[in-house]
Short mmCIF file of C-alpha atoms and ligand atoms in Angstrom, two decimals:
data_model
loop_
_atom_site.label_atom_id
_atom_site.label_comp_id
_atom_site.label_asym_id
_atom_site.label_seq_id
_atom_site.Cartn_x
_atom_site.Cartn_y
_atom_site.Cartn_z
CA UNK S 1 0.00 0.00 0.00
CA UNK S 2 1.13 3.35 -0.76
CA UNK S 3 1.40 5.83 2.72
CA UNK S 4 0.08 9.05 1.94
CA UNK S 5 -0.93 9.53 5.17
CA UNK S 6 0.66 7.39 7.96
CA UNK S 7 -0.77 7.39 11.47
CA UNK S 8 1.31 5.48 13.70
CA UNK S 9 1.25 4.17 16.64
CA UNK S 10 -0.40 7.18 17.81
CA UNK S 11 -1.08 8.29 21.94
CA UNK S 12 -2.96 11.20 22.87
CA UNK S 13 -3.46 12.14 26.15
CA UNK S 14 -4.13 15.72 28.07
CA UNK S 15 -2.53 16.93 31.55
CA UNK S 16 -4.44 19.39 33.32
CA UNK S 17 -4.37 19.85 37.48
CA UNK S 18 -2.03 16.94 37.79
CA UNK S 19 -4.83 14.78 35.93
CA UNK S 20 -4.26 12.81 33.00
CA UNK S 21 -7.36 12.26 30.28
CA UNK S 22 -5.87 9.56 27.85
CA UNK S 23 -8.23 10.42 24.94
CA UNK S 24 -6.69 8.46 22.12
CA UNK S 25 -4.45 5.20 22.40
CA UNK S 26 -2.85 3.23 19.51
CA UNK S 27 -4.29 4.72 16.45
CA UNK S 28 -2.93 2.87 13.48
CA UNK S 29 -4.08 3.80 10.04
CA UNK S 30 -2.63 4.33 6.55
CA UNK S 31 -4.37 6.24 4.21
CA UNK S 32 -3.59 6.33 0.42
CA UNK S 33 -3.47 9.24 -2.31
CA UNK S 34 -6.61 10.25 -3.26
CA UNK S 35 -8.52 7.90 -0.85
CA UNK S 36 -11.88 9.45 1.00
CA UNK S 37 -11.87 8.60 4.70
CA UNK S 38 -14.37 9.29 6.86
CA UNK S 39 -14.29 9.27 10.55
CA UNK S 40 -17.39 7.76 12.64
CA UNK S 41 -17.71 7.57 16.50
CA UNK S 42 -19.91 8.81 19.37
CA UNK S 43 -19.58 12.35 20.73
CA UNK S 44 -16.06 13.16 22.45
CA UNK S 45 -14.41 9.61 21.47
CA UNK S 46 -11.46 11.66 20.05
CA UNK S 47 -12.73 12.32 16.20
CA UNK S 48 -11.83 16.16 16.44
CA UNK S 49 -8.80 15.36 18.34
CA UNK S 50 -7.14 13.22 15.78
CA UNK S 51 -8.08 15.71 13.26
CA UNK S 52 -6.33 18.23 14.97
CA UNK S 53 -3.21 15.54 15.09
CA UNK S 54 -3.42 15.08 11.23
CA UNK S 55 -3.82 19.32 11.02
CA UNK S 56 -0.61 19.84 13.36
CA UNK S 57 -2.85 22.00 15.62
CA UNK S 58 -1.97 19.71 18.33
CA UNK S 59 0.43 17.39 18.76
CA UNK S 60 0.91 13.72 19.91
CA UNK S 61 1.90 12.55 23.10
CA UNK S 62 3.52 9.12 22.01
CA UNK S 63 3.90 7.67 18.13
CA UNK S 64 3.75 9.97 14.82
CA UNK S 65 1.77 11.55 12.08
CA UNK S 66 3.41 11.12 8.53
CA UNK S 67 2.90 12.80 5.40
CA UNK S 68 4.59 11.25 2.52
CA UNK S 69 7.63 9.87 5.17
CA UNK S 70 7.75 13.03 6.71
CA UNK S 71 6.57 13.65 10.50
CA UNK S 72 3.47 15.92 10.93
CA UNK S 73 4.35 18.78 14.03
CA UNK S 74 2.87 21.98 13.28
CA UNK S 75 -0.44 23.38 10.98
CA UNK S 76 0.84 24.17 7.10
CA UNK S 77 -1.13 24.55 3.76
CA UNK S 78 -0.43 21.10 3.15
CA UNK S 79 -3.35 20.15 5.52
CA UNK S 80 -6.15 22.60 4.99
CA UNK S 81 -9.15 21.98 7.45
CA UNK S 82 -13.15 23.01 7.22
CA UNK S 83 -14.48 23.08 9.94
CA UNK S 84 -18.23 22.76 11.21
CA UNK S 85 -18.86 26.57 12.54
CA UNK S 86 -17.49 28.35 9.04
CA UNK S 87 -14.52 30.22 9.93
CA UNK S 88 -14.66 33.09 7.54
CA UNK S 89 -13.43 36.39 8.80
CA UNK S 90 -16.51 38.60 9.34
CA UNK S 91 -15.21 41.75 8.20
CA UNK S 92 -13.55 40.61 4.57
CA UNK S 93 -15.26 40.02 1.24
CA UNK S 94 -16.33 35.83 -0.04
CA UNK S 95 -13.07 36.98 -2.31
CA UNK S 96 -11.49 38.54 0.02
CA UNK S 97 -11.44 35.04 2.59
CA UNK S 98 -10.32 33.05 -0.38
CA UNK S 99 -7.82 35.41 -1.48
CA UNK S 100 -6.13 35.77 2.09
CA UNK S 101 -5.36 32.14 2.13
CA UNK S 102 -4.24 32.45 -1.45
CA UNK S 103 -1.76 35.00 -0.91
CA UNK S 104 -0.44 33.34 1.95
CA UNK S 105 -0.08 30.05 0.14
CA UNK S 106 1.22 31.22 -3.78
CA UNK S 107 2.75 34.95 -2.99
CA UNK S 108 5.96 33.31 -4.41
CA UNK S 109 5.08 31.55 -7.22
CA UNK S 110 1.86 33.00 -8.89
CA UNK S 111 1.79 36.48 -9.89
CA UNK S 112 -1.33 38.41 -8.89
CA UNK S 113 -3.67 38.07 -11.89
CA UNK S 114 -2.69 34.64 -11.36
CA UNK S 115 -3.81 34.86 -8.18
CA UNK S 116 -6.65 36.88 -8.60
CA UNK S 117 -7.53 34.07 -11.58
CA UNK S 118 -7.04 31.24 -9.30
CA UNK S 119 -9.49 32.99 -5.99
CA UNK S 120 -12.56 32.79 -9.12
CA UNK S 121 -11.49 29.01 -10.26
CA UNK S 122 -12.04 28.02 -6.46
CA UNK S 123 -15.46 29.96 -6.02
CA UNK S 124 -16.29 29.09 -9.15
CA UNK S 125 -16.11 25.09 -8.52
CA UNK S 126 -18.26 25.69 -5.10
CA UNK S 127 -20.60 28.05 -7.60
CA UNK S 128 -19.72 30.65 -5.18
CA UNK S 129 -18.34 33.31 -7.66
CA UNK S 130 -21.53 35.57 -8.00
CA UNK S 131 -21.60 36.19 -4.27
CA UNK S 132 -17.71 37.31 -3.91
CA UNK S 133 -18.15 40.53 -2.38
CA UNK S 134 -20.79 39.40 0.11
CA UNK S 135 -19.59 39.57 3.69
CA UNK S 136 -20.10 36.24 5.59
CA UNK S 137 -22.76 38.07 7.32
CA UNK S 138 -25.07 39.09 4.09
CA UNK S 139 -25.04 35.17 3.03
CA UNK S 140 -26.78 31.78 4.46
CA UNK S 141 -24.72 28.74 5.99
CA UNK S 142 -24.60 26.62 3.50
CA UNK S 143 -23.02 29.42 1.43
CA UNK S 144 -20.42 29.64 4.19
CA UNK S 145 -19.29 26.48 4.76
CA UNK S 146 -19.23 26.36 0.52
CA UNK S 147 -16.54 29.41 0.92
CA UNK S 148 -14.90 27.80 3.53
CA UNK S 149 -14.85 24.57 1.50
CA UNK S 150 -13.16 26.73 -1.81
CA UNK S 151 -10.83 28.71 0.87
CA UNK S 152 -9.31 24.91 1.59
CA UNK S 153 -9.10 23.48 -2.13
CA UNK S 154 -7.60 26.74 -3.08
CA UNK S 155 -5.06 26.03 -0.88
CA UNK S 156 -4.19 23.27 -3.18
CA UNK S 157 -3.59 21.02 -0.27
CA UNK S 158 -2.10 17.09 0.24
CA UNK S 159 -4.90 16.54 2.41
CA UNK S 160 -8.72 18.18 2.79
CA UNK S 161 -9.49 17.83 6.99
CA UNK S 162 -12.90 18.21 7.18
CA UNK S 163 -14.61 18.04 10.49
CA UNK S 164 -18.39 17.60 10.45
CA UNK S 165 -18.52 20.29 7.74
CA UNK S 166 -22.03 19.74 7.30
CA UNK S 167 -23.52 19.48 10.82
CA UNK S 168 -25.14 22.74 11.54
CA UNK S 169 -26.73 22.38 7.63
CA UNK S 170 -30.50 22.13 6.81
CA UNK S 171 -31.14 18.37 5.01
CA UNK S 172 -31.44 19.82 1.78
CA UNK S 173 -28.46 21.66 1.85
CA UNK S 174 -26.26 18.97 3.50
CA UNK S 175 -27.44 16.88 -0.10
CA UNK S 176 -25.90 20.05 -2.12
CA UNK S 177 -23.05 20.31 -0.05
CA UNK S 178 -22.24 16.38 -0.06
CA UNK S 179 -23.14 15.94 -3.99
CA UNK S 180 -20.74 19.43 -4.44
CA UNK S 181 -17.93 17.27 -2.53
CA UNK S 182 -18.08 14.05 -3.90
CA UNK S 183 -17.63 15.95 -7.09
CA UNK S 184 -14.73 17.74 -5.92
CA UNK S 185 -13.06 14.81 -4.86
CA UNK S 186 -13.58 12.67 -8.44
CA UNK S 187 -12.28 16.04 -10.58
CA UNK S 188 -9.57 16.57 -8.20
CA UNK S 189 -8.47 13.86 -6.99
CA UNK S 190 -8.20 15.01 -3.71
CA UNK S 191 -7.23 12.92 -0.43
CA UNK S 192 -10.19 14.05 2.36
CA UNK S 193 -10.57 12.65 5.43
CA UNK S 194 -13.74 13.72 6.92
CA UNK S 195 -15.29 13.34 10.75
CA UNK S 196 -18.94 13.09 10.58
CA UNK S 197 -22.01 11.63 13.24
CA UNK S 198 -23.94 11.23 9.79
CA UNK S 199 -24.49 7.12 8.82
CA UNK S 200 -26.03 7.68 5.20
CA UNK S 201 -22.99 10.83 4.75
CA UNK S 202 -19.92 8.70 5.86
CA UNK S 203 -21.49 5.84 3.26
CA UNK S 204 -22.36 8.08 0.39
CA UNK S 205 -18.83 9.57 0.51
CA UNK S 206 -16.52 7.47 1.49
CA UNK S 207 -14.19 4.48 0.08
CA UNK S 208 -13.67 3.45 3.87
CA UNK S 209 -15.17 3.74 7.30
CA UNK S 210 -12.92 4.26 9.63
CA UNK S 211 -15.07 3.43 13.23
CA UNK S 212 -13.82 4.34 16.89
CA UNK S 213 -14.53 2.65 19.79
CA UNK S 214 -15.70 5.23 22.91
CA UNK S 215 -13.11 7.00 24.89
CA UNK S 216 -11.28 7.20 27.12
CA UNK S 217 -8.51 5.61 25.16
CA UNK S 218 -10.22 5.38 22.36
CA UNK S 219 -9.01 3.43 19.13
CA UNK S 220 -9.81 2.42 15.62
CA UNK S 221 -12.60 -0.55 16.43
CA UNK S 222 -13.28 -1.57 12.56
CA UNK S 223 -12.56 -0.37 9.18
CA UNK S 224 -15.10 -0.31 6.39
CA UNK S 225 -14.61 -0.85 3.08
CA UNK S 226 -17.42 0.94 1.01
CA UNK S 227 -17.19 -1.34 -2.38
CA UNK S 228 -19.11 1.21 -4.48
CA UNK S 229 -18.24 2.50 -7.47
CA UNK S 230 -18.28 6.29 -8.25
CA UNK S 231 -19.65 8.66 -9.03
CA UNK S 232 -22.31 7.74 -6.83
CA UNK S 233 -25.98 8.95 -7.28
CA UNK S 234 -27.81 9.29 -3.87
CA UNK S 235 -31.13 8.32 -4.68
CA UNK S 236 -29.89 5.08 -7.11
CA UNK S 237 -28.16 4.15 -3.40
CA UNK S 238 -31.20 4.08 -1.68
CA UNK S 239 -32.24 0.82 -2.38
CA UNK S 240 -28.66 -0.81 -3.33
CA UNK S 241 -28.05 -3.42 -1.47
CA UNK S 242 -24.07 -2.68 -1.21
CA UNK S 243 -25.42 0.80 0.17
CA UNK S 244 -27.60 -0.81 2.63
CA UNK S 245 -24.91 -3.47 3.81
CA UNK S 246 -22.40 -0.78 4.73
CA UNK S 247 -25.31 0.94 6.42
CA UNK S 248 -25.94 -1.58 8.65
CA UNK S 249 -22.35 -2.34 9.42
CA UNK S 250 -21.82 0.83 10.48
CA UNK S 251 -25.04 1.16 12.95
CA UNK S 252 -24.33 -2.19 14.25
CA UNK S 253 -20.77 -1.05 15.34
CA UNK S 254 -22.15 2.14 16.54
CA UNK S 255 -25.17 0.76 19.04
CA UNK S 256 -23.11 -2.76 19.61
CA UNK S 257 -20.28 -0.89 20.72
CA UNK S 258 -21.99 1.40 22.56
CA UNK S 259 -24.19 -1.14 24.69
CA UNK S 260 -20.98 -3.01 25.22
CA UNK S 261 -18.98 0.30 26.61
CA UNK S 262 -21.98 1.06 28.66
CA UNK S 263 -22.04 -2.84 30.02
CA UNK S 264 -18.45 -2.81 30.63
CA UNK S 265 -18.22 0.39 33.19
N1 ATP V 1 -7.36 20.77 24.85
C1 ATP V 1 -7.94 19.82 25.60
N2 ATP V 1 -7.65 19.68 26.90
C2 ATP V 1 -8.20 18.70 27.64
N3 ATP V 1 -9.06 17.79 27.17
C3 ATP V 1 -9.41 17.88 25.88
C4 ATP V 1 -8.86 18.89 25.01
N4 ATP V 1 -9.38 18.72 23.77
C5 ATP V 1 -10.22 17.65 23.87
N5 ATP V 1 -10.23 17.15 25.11
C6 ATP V 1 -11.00 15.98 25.57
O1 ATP V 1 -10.79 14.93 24.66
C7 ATP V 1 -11.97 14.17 24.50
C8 ATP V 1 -12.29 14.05 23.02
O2 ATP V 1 -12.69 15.31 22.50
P1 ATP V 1 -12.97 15.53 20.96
O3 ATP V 1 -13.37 16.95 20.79
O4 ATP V 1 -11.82 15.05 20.17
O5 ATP V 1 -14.22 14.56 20.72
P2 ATP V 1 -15.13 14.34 19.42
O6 ATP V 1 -15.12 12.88 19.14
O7 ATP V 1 -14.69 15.26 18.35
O8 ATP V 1 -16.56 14.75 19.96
P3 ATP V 1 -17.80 15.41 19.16
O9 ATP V 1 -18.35 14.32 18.32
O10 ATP V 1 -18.73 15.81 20.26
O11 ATP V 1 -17.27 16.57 18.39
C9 ATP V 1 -13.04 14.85 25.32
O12 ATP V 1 -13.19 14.16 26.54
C10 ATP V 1 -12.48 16.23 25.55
O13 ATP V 1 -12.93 16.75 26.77
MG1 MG V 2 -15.58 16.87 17.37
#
């Protein structure tokens, strides 16, 4: 298997008030280039915490994060993360959110039409461009999070961290937002790895499941291979029986799992 991304052996624990909260021991994974991993568990298991690993916005107590061979410590534009409360900065322009990151990212090596060209290709591809000089106030969530989604992928980033990016959306807009993704992903190419609560999202999306037992110490319990070929069409899934296999899978981990934690305290 080729490493892309290469979680190993990874301990997480915090120290606060001479207290120790292990929250995540001996994570193993290996994700490939290109590959769409989502992230599945019950509230405060770890998910956002191991994102934040992978993102270099916190780092690990024991074992590594790799990035083609190379250790993960600190945040860089190689990881670009959406997050579920849209991060935009209030008082700049749709453009002028994109182009911040843009600047940051290609100051060097793209001159600024080039930039300027670039900002539009990135709205554009979240269909975004007609709003860019809206303030994040004057539009609706699911416009946000879309901006927030194009602020990333302009960032032409190894990896796409996306942490329940969809949560706080209506259903209808979640459907956009996931269809708007998946195609993303397919035209790009893009590696994602994605934490979501959603059954039917982490399915639709995903070539593998990646499932986590509860905390403390949590850990991956199962990994789920989705076996469905793309591009996938939501309401052709509905009654596959692939579709509803994985579906399953993943519930019975979740309320098995759960039961058994409960049991076991
Ligand atoms: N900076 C921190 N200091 C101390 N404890 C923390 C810190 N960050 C997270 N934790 C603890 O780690 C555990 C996992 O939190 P995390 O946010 O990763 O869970 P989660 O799986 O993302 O939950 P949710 O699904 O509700 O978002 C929680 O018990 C939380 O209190
Ligand atoms: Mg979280």
């Amino acid at each position: 298997m080729n490493a892309y991304l290469k979680l190993d052996h990874i301990d997480k624990y915090f120290d606060r008030g001479g207290q120790r909260a292990e929250v995540l021991k001996g994570i193993e994974l290996v994700i490939d280039k290109g590959e769409f991993v989502s992230i599945i568990g019950h509230s405060g298991c770890g998910k956002s915490t191991l994102l934040n690993l992978i993102a270099g916005l916190t780092r690990v107590s024991a074992g590594a994060v790799l990035l083609e061979n190379r250790e993960v410590n600190e945040p860089g534009p190689d990881r670009a993360v959406v997050f579920q409360n849209h991060s935009l900065l209030p008082w700049l322009s749709v453009y002028e959110n994109v182009n911040l990151a843009v600047s940051k990212v290609f100051r060097g090596t793209k001159s600024k039409a080039e930039r300027h060209d670039w900002v539009m290709r990135n709205l554009d591809l979240v269909q975004m461009a007609h709003a860019k000089d809206k303030r994040p106030a004057e539009i609706s969530g699911g416009m946000k999070q879309r901006v927030g989604i194009a602020r990333a992928l302009a960032m032409q980033p190894k990896i796409l961290l996306l942490d329940e990016p969809f949560g706080a959306l209506d259903a209808l807009t979640r459907a956009h937002l996931q269809d708007a993704v998946m195609e993303i992903h397919t035209r790009l190419g893009s590696t994602m790895v994605m934490i979501t609560h959603d059954v039917d999202e982490a399915v639709l999306l995903s070539d593998r499941i990646v499932m986590m037992t509860n905390g403390p110490a949590a850990h991956i319990g199962d990994i789920l291979e989705v076996p469905i070929a793309r591009p996938r069409n939501r309401i052709e899934l509905a009654s596959d029986r692939t579709y509803l296999k994985c579906r399953e899978a993943v519930l019975k981990f979740l309320y098995e799992r759960h039961r058994f934690v409960e049991a076991a305290e």
